[in-house]
C-alpha cells in the first residue's frame, strides 16, 4: 500500500507528461481574455467547459507540493509560484481540449486492450515507469504481480484499490490521446519531389556579388511617414497583429528605497556589537536562533564548503574564535568556531523513509519507524523491510541503499547522523521528507572538519530610508493627480519608465520584481488612469499610469503604430532607394558599373545555401537569397528589397550537390520533422478552435 501511496504523488505529472499530452510537451501557451468578462467563480473557459477557480487553486496546490517534494524546499518564491500557476493552467486547458476531441470521435480502449497495457507484452510507459527496475530499466513483473494481487484481494472502497483504479483510468486516457494523435500523424506523407527539393536547398551552393544601399544611409529625420504608409503596411501584414491574449502597457516612476550608506554603516555597527556578545556566549545555537536573520544549520563542514572568507581562517583557528563582521552576499556576518575534528570523507548508508503524508502524520511516521527498528534489531532483514515499506522507492528497490556519498550531499540533519555516527549504527532522524531509519554501513577516508555558527544581518533599508522614499513617491502621486504625468516626473527629476505589453498574470516586469499588486491594478484600470496608491515592488515605490490596452483579437492600426514605425519608415526609404538602384541598374552590363553609379562597393558572397539565407556580415535576407537562387548567372538583377537595404546582384554560378544517394532516408528525415511540427501545430489549431478564455488576472 505504501508503494502505491508514494507513486500516486507522481501521477499528477504522469497525466500530462506521458502519452496523453505527448504532443504538447514543451509548449508554453498564453491565452487571452478580458479581465471584465466571466463570472465570480470561473477562472477560464475552454469551448463550453468552465474551469472553476477552486479547481484551479486545488491543482496549483497539488503541483506546488509536488515541486517542494522534488526540490526539497519547504516554501516557494513568487517566481516559482508563478511558474507553477502557468504550468497548471496549461495542463488543465490541454486536458480539456484533448478530452473533448476524443469524446467527439468516440475513441475507446477496450477491456482486453486495458489488460494488455497493464500486464501484456508491451505495457504502458506509466507501468514501466512505476514498476521498472532502476538498474535495468525493464519492467519488474514480480513487483507488478504482487501489487495486482493486493488490489484484487482488496475490498471495494479500500484506498489502495481506489488509487489503483484512478491510475488505470489515467493509463486509458493516455492511450486514447495516443490514438487521437495517430489519426493525424498517420496522414502525413513526404513525396520524392519534396525530399529532392529539401536536399538541394541544403546542399546547392550559390556564389554571387552584390551592391547594397542600406536604409541607414538615409537619416530618419529626412523621412516623412504618412498615414497611408502605415495603412499600406498594416493591411499587408494584418496576421501579425492578432493578440492571443489581452496585453496592457503603462508608464511609471519608481523611487528607490534600497538601503543607504548610512543604513549599511548602522548594520555593520550592530553586527560588531553582536560579535562581542558572541564571544562570551555559552549557548551558540540559541544565540544564532535569536540573532541571525538566516538560520544556517550548525553542522560539520569540510574544506571548501564554507564561505571563502571563513574557509581561509577557520581550519587553523582555535575553538571559540569569532571572525567578523565580514560582508557576504549583501549581509554582514559573524562566525564562531564551535568545534573541529577529524571525520570521514564519505559514508555508505541505507535508509527506510516513512513520510508524514503516507503515515497520516509525523507521530505515526515516527511510531512506524520505531516498530521497524525493533524488527531489525530482532533479526529481520533491513533490505527486505526497505523494499516493502520505504516511501523512497528508488532506494527501497535496492534495499534502501543510498550508495556512498560525500559530506554535504544530504540535508543537514541526515548528514550529521551518518557522519557523526559509527559503522553499524541504526539511527532515527526526522527531516522535511519524513522520518528516516538509517543504517550506517561504512565510513571512508578522514579529513579535518569544522563546526561553525554563523549570524547574519542583511543590509536592509531602515525605516527612515523607506519612509523618505515612500513620502517622495506619495508626493509625486498627489501632484500628478492634478497634472501631466510626464511633466510632473520631469519637474521632480524622476525618470519615466515603461511596462510594455504586460500580461494579466505577470508577477513582475523587467526592473520590478514582486509587482503582482501593480499588475492587478493595471488590469482593473482604464487608459489614462493614475494609480490610486503607491505600490511597493521590492525596494521600489511605484506610481503608474495606464497608457495602452491591446485587446484580445485583431489589433487596430492605432494600437500598433508605435511598434511598426521603424519597419514602415524603412519601407518609405526603400521606395527612394529602389528608384536610385533602378537608375543604376538600367543600362549596366556589370555589377561594378552599378556600384560606381550608386557610390557603393561590390561585395562577394560565397557558398550560400537556400536553407540558410544569411549574407555574411549582414544577416538573414530571405528575399535576396530567394532571388539569387531564382536568377540566371552573369546577369545583373533588378533591385531587391531586403531587411536591411536595397540590393542588386550578379550570380557568378551555382555548385550542384552530388546526386541524392538515399531518397528513402531523406524522406524519413523530412517525415520525422513534419511529425514533430504537426504535434505542436495540432494543439495550436485545437486551442484556437476551442476559443479559450482566460480570466486569471482577476483571481491571481
XYZ file of C-alpha atoms in Angstrom:
700
model
C 0.000 0.000 0.000
C 2.803 2.401 0.845
C 4.241 1.724 -2.579
C 1.076 2.948 -4.256
C 0.687 5.901 -1.950
C 4.171 7.092 -2.793
C 3.656 6.671 -6.517
C 0.292 8.437 -6.557
C 2.172 11.681 -5.911
C 3.811 11.243 -9.293
C 0.614 10.569 -11.207
C -0.312 14.258 -11.251
C 2.674 14.768 -13.512
C 2.256 11.493 -15.414
C -1.165 12.550 -16.683
C 0.444 15.318 -18.687
C 3.992 14.118 -19.061
C 3.497 10.894 -21.000
C 1.441 9.828 -23.999
C -1.753 11.663 -23.036
C -0.223 15.018 -23.840
C 2.958 13.969 -25.570
C 2.307 16.283 -28.461
C 2.015 19.379 -26.272
C 5.277 18.768 -24.453
C 7.431 21.858 -24.315
C 4.587 24.179 -25.302
C 4.212 27.273 -23.160
C 0.995 28.906 -24.328
C -0.639 32.045 -23.031
C -4.327 32.538 -23.653
C -6.299 35.756 -23.786
C -9.401 37.150 -22.186
C -10.659 40.419 -20.850
C -10.492 40.994 -17.135
C -14.078 42.157 -17.044
C -15.668 39.055 -18.572
C -16.569 35.799 -16.862
C -18.371 35.144 -13.594
C -17.246 35.265 -9.991
C -16.220 31.598 -9.897
C -14.855 30.969 -13.404
C -11.137 31.361 -13.980
C -11.241 30.138 -17.567
C -13.396 28.639 -20.309
C -12.375 26.026 -22.886
C -15.072 25.737 -25.575
C -18.176 25.396 -23.389
C -16.398 23.929 -20.365
C -15.799 26.247 -17.426
C -12.767 25.926 -15.167
C -13.579 26.968 -11.614
C -11.137 28.945 -9.545
C -11.489 26.350 -6.770
C -10.413 23.519 -9.076
C -7.544 25.586 -10.436
C -6.305 26.522 -6.956
C -6.506 22.897 -5.865
C -4.378 21.805 -8.806
C -1.905 24.619 -8.142
C -1.606 23.489 -4.531
C -1.008 19.887 -5.605
C 1.635 20.875 -8.145
C 3.280 23.207 -5.630
C 3.528 20.389 -3.095
C 4.930 18.145 -5.818
C 7.579 20.763 -6.611
C 8.521 21.155 -2.947
C 8.884 17.396 -2.547
C 11.077 17.096 -5.626
C 13.234 20.125 -4.791
C 13.441 19.544 -1.048
C 12.253 23.090 -0.375
C 9.719 23.985 2.292
C 8.472 27.115 0.524
C 8.404 28.580 -2.978
C 9.327 32.033 -4.240
C 6.795 34.235 -6.069
C 8.635 33.462 -9.304
C 8.350 29.692 -8.791
C 4.705 30.034 -7.774
C 4.055 31.956 -10.992
C 5.713 29.171 -12.978
C 3.595 26.526 -11.210
C 0.410 28.505 -11.857
C 1.237 28.903 -15.551
C 2.148 25.230 -15.901
C -1.038 24.182 -14.120
C -3.150 26.364 -16.389
C -1.570 24.828 -19.498
C -2.122 21.316 -18.115
C -5.802 21.972 -17.434
C -6.665 23.503 -20.787
C -4.608 20.854 -22.616
C -6.515 18.073 -20.922
C -9.872 19.728 -21.547
C -9.195 20.271 -25.245
C -7.935 16.747 -25.918
C -10.645 15.065 -23.848
C -13.260 16.925 -25.859
C -11.791 15.787 -29.182
C -11.541 12.183 -28.005
C -15.208 12.213 -26.976
C -16.332 13.640 -30.332
C -14.555 10.840 -32.203
C -15.727 8.192 -29.712
C -12.200 6.860 -29.272
C -12.239 3.959 -26.802
C -9.906 1.477 -25.127
C -11.434 -1.959 -24.628
C -11.124 -4.314 -21.674
C -8.614 -6.632 -23.346
C -6.536 -3.668 -24.513
C -6.517 -2.264 -20.978
C -5.289 -5.592 -19.630
C -2.542 -5.631 -22.239
C -1.496 -2.088 -21.281
C -1.062 -3.185 -17.666
C 0.417 -6.675 -17.823
C 0.847 -7.530 -21.503
C 3.996 -7.944 -23.548
C 4.119 -4.235 -24.367
C 2.882 -2.474 -21.211
C 2.101 1.225 -20.889
C 5.057 3.580 -20.285
C 3.377 4.556 -16.980
C 3.510 0.916 -15.833
C 7.172 0.629 -16.799
C 7.977 3.875 -15.002
C 6.196 2.824 -11.831
C 7.335 -0.800 -11.722
C 10.626 -0.585 -13.609
C 13.896 -1.919 -12.291
C 16.177 1.136 -11.891
C 19.278 -0.906 -12.773
C 17.962 -2.467 -15.988
C 15.156 -0.094 -16.927
C 12.978 -3.172 -17.529
C 9.595 -3.923 -16.001
C 9.785 -5.803 -12.695
C 6.896 -8.180 -13.263
C 7.192 -9.767 -9.838
C 6.625 -6.420 -8.184
C 3.743 -5.643 -10.557
C 2.095 -9.001 -9.882
C 2.387 -8.501 -6.110
C 0.539 -5.207 -6.371
C -2.098 -6.672 -8.690
C -2.703 -9.484 -6.208
C -3.089 -6.991 -3.364
C -5.503 -4.867 -5.427
C -7.626 -7.866 -6.430
C -7.813 -9.012 -2.818
C -8.781 -5.570 -1.515
C -12.416 -4.707 -0.824
C -14.320 -2.018 -2.680
C -13.695 1.350 -1.079
C -10.187 0.407 0.051
C -7.897 3.444 -0.521
C -5.321 1.305 -2.287
C -7.927 -0.061 -4.689
C -9.258 3.412 -5.376
C -5.763 4.736 -6.110
C -5.125 1.853 -8.484
C -8.397 2.422 -10.322
C -7.513 6.102 -10.776
C -4.086 5.131 -12.069
C -5.560 2.698 -14.606
C -8.063 5.350 -15.720
C -5.161 7.676 -16.493
C -3.405 4.959 -18.487
C -6.588 4.530 -20.521
C -6.831 8.286 -21.155
C -3.200 8.296 -22.251
C -3.884 5.557 -24.758
C -6.937 7.396 -26.108
C -4.836 10.507 -26.674
C -2.162 8.418 -28.372
C -4.803 7.086 -30.755
C -6.086 10.588 -31.437
C -2.626 11.873 -32.324
C -2.084 8.849 -34.569
C -5.208 9.735 -36.545
C -3.477 12.968 -37.521
C 0.150 11.889 -37.858
C -0.605 8.744 -39.857
C -1.876 11.015 -42.614
C 1.472 12.748 -43.029
C 3.403 11.912 -46.182
C 6.565 13.181 -47.860
C 6.872 12.563 -51.600
C 10.052 12.196 -53.650
C 9.895 15.714 -55.076
C 9.737 17.263 -51.581
C 12.698 15.178 -50.461
C 14.754 16.160 -53.510
C 13.912 19.867 -53.138
C 14.894 19.805 -49.470
C 18.204 18.107 -50.274
C 19.056 20.723 -52.899
C 18.036 23.598 -50.619
C 20.548 22.368 -48.059
C 23.365 21.438 -50.405
C 23.215 23.518 -53.597
C 25.703 26.405 -53.316
C 25.412 29.885 -54.796
C 28.281 32.310 -55.374
C 27.335 35.886 -56.137
C 28.379 39.548 -55.866
C 26.122 42.302 -54.639
C 25.783 46.023 -54.084
C 23.628 47.293 -51.220
C 22.075 50.645 -50.344
C 21.436 50.491 -46.597
C 18.306 52.052 -45.125
C 20.613 53.696 -42.572
C 22.110 55.759 -45.398
C 19.005 57.973 -45.228
C 18.651 59.766 -41.856
C 15.355 59.083 -40.098
C 14.633 62.801 -39.795
C 14.735 63.101 -43.590
C 11.797 60.725 -43.980
C 8.124 61.606 -43.590
C 5.858 58.666 -42.754
C 2.228 59.271 -43.716
C -0.969 57.621 -42.529
C -1.181 55.985 -45.937
C 2.247 54.403 -45.387
C 1.100 52.966 -42.071
C -2.141 51.716 -43.572
C -0.395 50.063 -46.514
C 1.935 48.082 -44.252
C -0.836 47.233 -41.777
C -3.164 45.915 -44.495
C -0.402 43.735 -45.930
C 0.548 42.229 -42.548
C -2.697 42.025 -40.588
C -1.990 38.487 -39.396
C 0.992 39.809 -37.444
C -1.274 41.938 -35.289
C -3.543 39.358 -33.695
C -3.386 39.173 -29.896
C -3.934 35.756 -28.343
C -4.467 37.473 -25.016
C -5.091 40.950 -23.719
C -1.927 42.989 -23.177
C -1.563 46.270 -21.359
C 1.164 48.887 -21.214
C 1.792 51.505 -18.572
C 4.341 54.124 -17.648
C 5.643 54.550 -14.160
C 8.137 56.224 -11.901
C 9.959 54.243 -9.234
C 11.510 55.855 -6.163
C 14.407 53.769 -4.903
C 14.045 52.753 -1.257
C 17.102 50.489 -1.109
C 19.473 50.627 1.838
C 21.613 53.762 2.032
C 25.257 54.054 3.075
C 24.027 55.157 6.496
C 21.900 52.007 6.754
C 24.879 49.835 5.861
C 27.059 51.573 8.454
C 24.413 51.127 11.149
C 24.002 47.406 10.407
C 27.758 46.925 10.493
C 27.896 48.632 13.909
C 25.070 46.396 15.155
C 26.932 43.312 13.934
C 30.155 44.469 15.619
C 28.312 44.647 18.938
C 26.853 41.188 18.369
C 30.375 39.877 17.694
C 31.439 40.890 21.230
C 28.417 39.146 22.750
C 29.017 36.091 20.550
C 32.487 35.643 22.022
C 31.092 35.216 25.530
C 28.004 33.203 24.575
C 27.600 29.839 26.316
C 24.764 28.662 24.064
C 25.803 29.327 20.497
C 22.844 27.564 18.922
C 20.395 29.706 20.879
C 22.423 32.837 20.074
C 22.112 32.093 16.343
C 18.369 31.447 16.672
C 17.823 34.732 18.486
C 20.080 37.000 16.462
C 20.554 35.666 12.932
C 18.150 36.599 10.170
C 19.051 33.382 8.307
C 19.268 30.254 10.453
C 22.200 28.434 8.867
C 22.437 24.834 10.213
C 25.352 24.382 12.610
C 26.943 21.253 11.161
C 30.423 19.970 10.471
C 31.766 21.095 7.124
C 34.874 20.169 5.195
C 37.340 22.452 3.464
C 35.674 24.244 0.566
C 32.142 24.125 1.978
C 32.368 27.388 3.888
C 32.278 30.951 2.616
C 35.751 31.667 1.136
C 36.341 34.310 3.838
C 35.817 31.652 6.528
C 37.479 28.795 4.701
C 40.815 30.567 4.922
C 40.735 31.097 8.715
C 38.515 28.556 10.491
C 40.584 25.450 9.738
C 43.565 26.899 11.568
C 41.714 28.814 14.310
C 41.230 27.837 17.944
C 37.880 26.743 19.336
C 35.762 29.781 20.260
C 37.390 32.048 17.686
C 34.978 34.707 16.337
C 35.546 36.154 12.880
C 33.863 39.241 11.503
C 31.912 41.224 10.759
C 32.574 40.414 7.118
C 30.497 41.247 4.075
C 28.991 38.366 2.090
C 26.082 38.296 -0.364
C 24.595 41.562 0.845
C 24.868 40.750 4.561
C 27.227 41.476 7.411
C 28.125 38.154 9.018
C 29.945 36.983 12.115
C 31.128 33.423 12.576
C 32.252 31.424 15.590
C 34.263 28.208 15.547
C 32.331 25.758 17.750
C 34.436 22.661 17.204
C 36.894 20.961 14.890
C 37.640 17.300 14.478
C 38.779 14.662 12.023
C 35.869 12.905 10.342
C 35.194 10.589 7.420
C 35.269 11.890 3.856
C 32.391 9.713 2.714
C 29.761 7.379 4.068
C 27.937 4.370 2.703
C 24.423 4.160 4.125
C 20.901 2.855 3.609
C 17.611 4.180 4.879
C 13.920 3.492 5.225
C 11.744 6.586 4.812
C 8.220 6.956 6.143
C 6.699 10.269 5.113
C 4.206 12.065 7.317
C 1.835 12.212 4.346
C 1.737 8.448 3.810
C 1.599 7.610 7.524
C -1.093 10.118 8.414
C 1.099 12.452 10.449
C 4.632 12.797 11.783
C 3.881 10.995 15.052
C 2.516 7.977 13.208
C 5.520 8.018 10.867
C 7.874 8.026 13.890
C 5.921 5.185 15.508
C 6.160 3.116 12.327
C 9.896 3.731 12.088
C 10.288 2.708 15.747
C 8.467 -0.550 15.013
C 10.676 -1.237 12.002
C 13.795 -0.527 14.053
C 12.722 -3.092 16.664
C 12.057 -5.668 13.958
C 15.545 -5.143 12.524
C 17.131 -5.310 15.949
C 15.211 -8.568 16.412
C 16.748 -10.084 13.308
C 14.537 -9.009 10.387
C 16.279 -8.017 7.154
C 16.781 -4.253 6.741
C 16.876 -4.708 2.967
C 13.580 -6.599 2.829
C 11.771 -4.119 5.069
C 13.087 -1.234 2.955
C 11.651 -2.840 -0.180
C 8.287 -3.376 1.489
C 7.804 -0.184 3.466
C 10.108 2.665 2.420
C 8.397 5.632 0.785
C 11.656 6.313 -1.065
C 11.052 3.698 -3.747
C 14.182 4.475 -5.728
C 16.415 3.411 -2.836
C 13.823 0.984 -1.431
C 14.075 -1.215 -4.503
C 17.798 -1.523 -3.697
C 17.204 -2.493 -0.076
C 17.284 1.152 1.000
C 20.810 1.678 -0.315
C 21.873 5.278 -0.921
C 25.327 4.227 -2.039
C 28.426 6.148 -0.999
C 28.182 9.926 -0.737
C 30.271 12.825 0.487
C 29.644 15.329 3.235
C 27.016 17.884 2.240
C 25.239 15.594 -0.236
C 22.275 15.103 2.103
C 20.149 17.515 4.113
C 21.934 18.718 7.297
C 20.152 16.508 9.858
C 20.745 13.396 7.756
C 24.368 14.393 7.154
C 25.023 14.890 10.865
C 23.630 11.483 11.729
C 25.678 9.456 9.257
C 28.976 11.339 9.518
C 28.981 11.579 13.317
C 27.796 8.017 13.928
C 29.718 4.765 13.661
C 29.684 1.867 11.270
C 26.752 -0.440 12.045
C 24.660 2.192 13.841
C 20.881 2.388 13.348
C 19.789 5.997 13.668
C 16.396 7.691 13.537
C 16.303 11.180 12.012
C 13.442 13.493 11.060
C 13.802 15.771 8.015
C 11.427 17.677 5.741
C 10.946 14.432 3.796
C 9.710 12.434 6.775
C 11.203 10.097 9.392
C 14.269 8.056 8.389
C 15.695 4.877 9.836
C 19.345 4.968 8.781
C 21.858 2.146 8.727
C 25.496 3.275 8.554
C 27.287 0.633 6.507
C 30.752 2.106 6.130
C 32.789 5.279 6.588
C 35.814 6.017 4.441
C 38.728 8.441 4.495
C 39.444 11.159 7.013
C 39.752 14.914 6.880
C 39.517 17.828 9.246
C 36.037 19.281 9.557
C 34.804 22.295 11.474
C 31.502 23.259 13.030
C 30.876 26.980 12.584
C 27.948 29.017 13.883
C 27.056 31.983 11.662
C 24.996 35.051 12.483
C 23.994 37.194 9.525
C 22.407 40.613 9.275
C 21.257 41.541 5.749
C 21.862 45.114 4.656
C 18.298 46.378 4.547
C 16.848 49.857 4.332
C 15.984 51.484 7.633
C 12.513 52.699 8.448
C 13.755 56.236 7.854
C 15.051 55.347 4.370
C 11.841 53.557 3.432
C 9.703 56.351 4.837
C 11.624 59.028 2.927
C 11.320 57.133 -0.351
C 7.646 56.382 0.189
C 6.918 60.015 1.066
C 8.601 61.164 -2.149
C 6.501 58.726 -4.186
C 3.371 59.775 -2.304
C 4.092 63.442 -3.004
C 4.518 62.683 -6.695
C 1.221 60.792 -6.713
C -0.558 63.776 -5.144
C 0.898 66.169 -7.712
C 0.285 64.007 -10.775
C -3.375 63.575 -9.965
C -3.757 67.252 -10.759
C -1.399 67.459 -13.706
C 0.500 65.737 -16.505
C 2.357 62.508 -15.568
C 5.427 63.159 -17.709
C 5.612 66.866 -16.852
C 5.379 66.216 -13.125
C 8.016 63.481 -13.336
C 10.371 65.869 -15.124
C 9.661 68.545 -12.527
C 10.512 66.123 -9.699
C 13.561 64.793 -11.615
C 12.083 61.299 -11.739
C 12.644 59.003 -14.733
C 9.525 57.778 -16.533
C 9.865 54.087 -17.363
C 7.701 51.746 -19.427
C 5.961 48.491 -18.647
C 5.175 47.251 -22.145
C 2.746 44.510 -23.228
C 2.246 43.079 -19.758
C 0.035 40.006 -19.347
C -2.710 39.810 -16.750
C -0.916 37.074 -14.787
C 2.572 38.604 -14.754
C 4.248 38.541 -11.347
C 6.707 41.252 -12.307
C 8.271 43.130 -15.195
C 11.911 43.855 -16.039
C 13.232 46.084 -13.260
C 10.289 45.466 -10.918
C 10.140 42.190 -9.009
C 7.135 41.036 -6.984
C 4.889 43.559 -8.730
C 1.729 41.451 -8.713
C -0.361 44.110 -6.936
C 0.663 46.687 -9.531
C -0.206 44.371 -12.441
C -3.553 43.583 -10.838
C -4.322 47.327 -10.725
C -3.248 47.726 -14.353
C -5.855 45.180 -15.436
C -8.621 46.892 -13.482
C -7.997 50.354 -14.892
C -8.834 52.466 -17.927
C -6.368 54.212 -20.242
C -5.170 57.421 -18.601
C -5.879 56.272 -15.045
C -3.190 57.027 -12.467
C -2.737 54.512 -9.651
C -4.713 55.462 -6.589
C -1.881 54.332 -4.326
C 1.866 53.917 -4.190
C 2.789 50.307 -4.974
C 5.721 48.517 -3.378
C 7.841 46.287 -5.629
C 10.901 45.075 -3.757
C 12.783 48.210 -2.714
C 10.946 50.353 -5.259
C 7.951 52.609 -4.574
C 5.944 52.899 -7.762
C 3.340 55.288 -9.170
C 1.896 54.224 -12.538
C -0.399 55.405 -15.313
C -2.129 53.023 -17.728
C -1.179 54.060 -21.265
C -2.488 51.389 -23.616
C -4.791 48.369 -23.811
C -4.290 45.823 -26.568
C -7.415 43.646 -26.505
C -7.541 40.019 -27.469
C -8.029 39.548 -31.214
C -7.190 41.744 -34.193
C -5.440 44.908 -33.058
C -6.381 48.198 -34.731
C -3.736 50.193 -36.562
C -3.565 52.840 -33.834
C -2.586 50.180 -31.284
C 0.474 49.087 -33.277
C 1.617 52.331 -34.883
C 4.475 52.904 -32.451
C 5.829 49.370 -32.753
C 5.733 49.285 -36.573
C 7.208 52.758 -37.121
C 10.809 51.512 -37.742
C 9.772 48.997 -40.410
C 7.272 51.402 -42.054
C 9.942 54.096 -42.136
C 12.263 51.630 -43.872
C 9.514 50.928 -46.386
C 9.392 54.638 -47.206
C 13.178 54.724 -47.534
C 13.002 51.619 -49.726
C 10.921 53.472 -52.322
C 13.618 56.132 -52.641
C 16.487 53.640 -52.680
C 14.799 51.324 -55.200
C 14.457 54.266 -57.572
C 18.133 55.098 -57.100
C 19.216 51.468 -57.582
C 16.966 51.009 -60.639
C 18.584 54.030 -62.257
C 21.986 52.451 -61.710
C 20.909 49.027 -62.982
C 19.416 50.415 -66.194
C 21.972 50.019 -68.942
C 24.596 48.468 -66.637
C 26.449 45.473 -68.042
C 28.237 44.561 -64.806
C 27.746 44.807 -61.052
C 30.825 47.042 -60.912
C 29.073 49.629 -63.058
C 26.076 49.560 -60.712
C 28.394 50.131 -57.744
C 30.065 53.097 -59.454
C 26.715 54.768 -60.245
C 25.388 54.496 -56.658
C 28.733 55.201 -54.991
C 28.794 51.776 -53.355
C 31.075 48.771 -53.376
C 30.829 45.232 -54.686
C 30.858 42.530 -52.033
C 31.274 38.801 -52.802
C 29.194 36.109 -51.083
C 30.425 32.529 -51.347
C 28.862 29.099 -50.735
C 25.398 30.334 -49.750
C 22.603 27.763 -49.418
C 18.869 28.364 -49.723
C 18.152 26.624 -46.404
C 20.322 29.146 -44.534
C 19.566 32.516 -46.177
C 22.267 34.533 -44.427
C 24.545 37.047 -46.114
C 27.867 37.032 -44.206
C 28.375 40.238 -42.269
C 24.794 41.356 -42.920
C 22.354 38.814 -41.539
C 19.243 36.976 -42.675
C 17.943 38.183 -46.058
C 15.170 35.871 -47.247
C 14.087 37.902 -50.282
C 17.634 38.451 -51.525
C 18.764 34.814 -51.214
C 15.497 33.603 -52.704
C 16.028 35.914 -55.671
C 19.609 34.705 -56.078
C 18.523 31.071 -56.400
C 15.859 32.081 -58.920
C 18.260 34.047 -61.155
C 20.369 33.275 -64.203
C 24.162 33.523 -63.802
C 26.084 36.501 -65.213
C 23.014 38.734 -65.360
C 22.577 41.937 -63.310
C 19.438 41.607 -61.203
C 16.653 44.088 -60.685
C 16.642 45.896 -57.314
C 15.561 43.594 -54.476
C 14.072 44.934 -51.243
C 15.764 43.287 -48.241
C 15.542 43.633 -44.477
C 18.492 45.998 -44.149
C 18.570 47.688 -47.537
C 18.066 47.511 -51.298
C 20.232 45.057 -53.235
C 21.386 44.412 -56.770
C 23.478 41.332 -57.552
C 25.083 39.120 -60.164
C 25.227 35.340 -59.730
C 28.689 34.015 -60.568
C 27.444 30.455 -60.623
C 25.911 27.542 -58.738
C 27.617 24.420 -57.409
C 25.261 21.495 -57.680
C 25.473 18.808 -54.978
C 26.165 15.161 -55.642
C 23.045 13.205 -56.627
C 20.846 12.216 -53.710
C 22.034 8.707 -52.851
C 19.406 7.645 -50.328
C 15.990 9.017 -51.199
C 14.240 6.807 -48.631
C 16.334 8.105 -45.745
C 15.804 11.708 -46.881
C 12.033 11.161 -46.936
C 12.150 9.579 -43.482
C 14.042 12.546 -42.034
C 11.556 15.023 -43.505
C 8.646 12.921 -42.288
C 10.061 12.956 -38.761
C 10.418 16.741 -38.875
C 6.858 17.051 -40.150
C 5.681 14.797 -37.331
C 7.367 16.965 -34.707
C 5.912 20.157 -36.177
C 2.454 18.698 -36.592
C 2.128 17.775 -32.938
C 2.587 21.354 -31.782
C 0.581 22.804 -34.657
C -2.258 20.385 -33.957
C -2.631 21.659 -30.437
C -2.435 25.302 -31.550
C -5.237 24.683 -34.047
C -7.372 22.947 -31.423
C -6.715 25.746 -28.952
C -7.816 28.387 -31.453
C -10.946 26.433 -32.243
C -11.722 25.943 -28.548
C -11.825 29.722 -28.070
C -10.053 29.602 -24.718
C -10.970 32.418 -22.348
C -8.541 33.354 -19.604
C -9.833 35.237 -16.547
C -6.888 34.521 -14.272
C -5.992 38.197 -13.994
C -8.879 38.892 -11.636
C -8.113 35.962 -9.318
C -4.314 35.692 -9.055
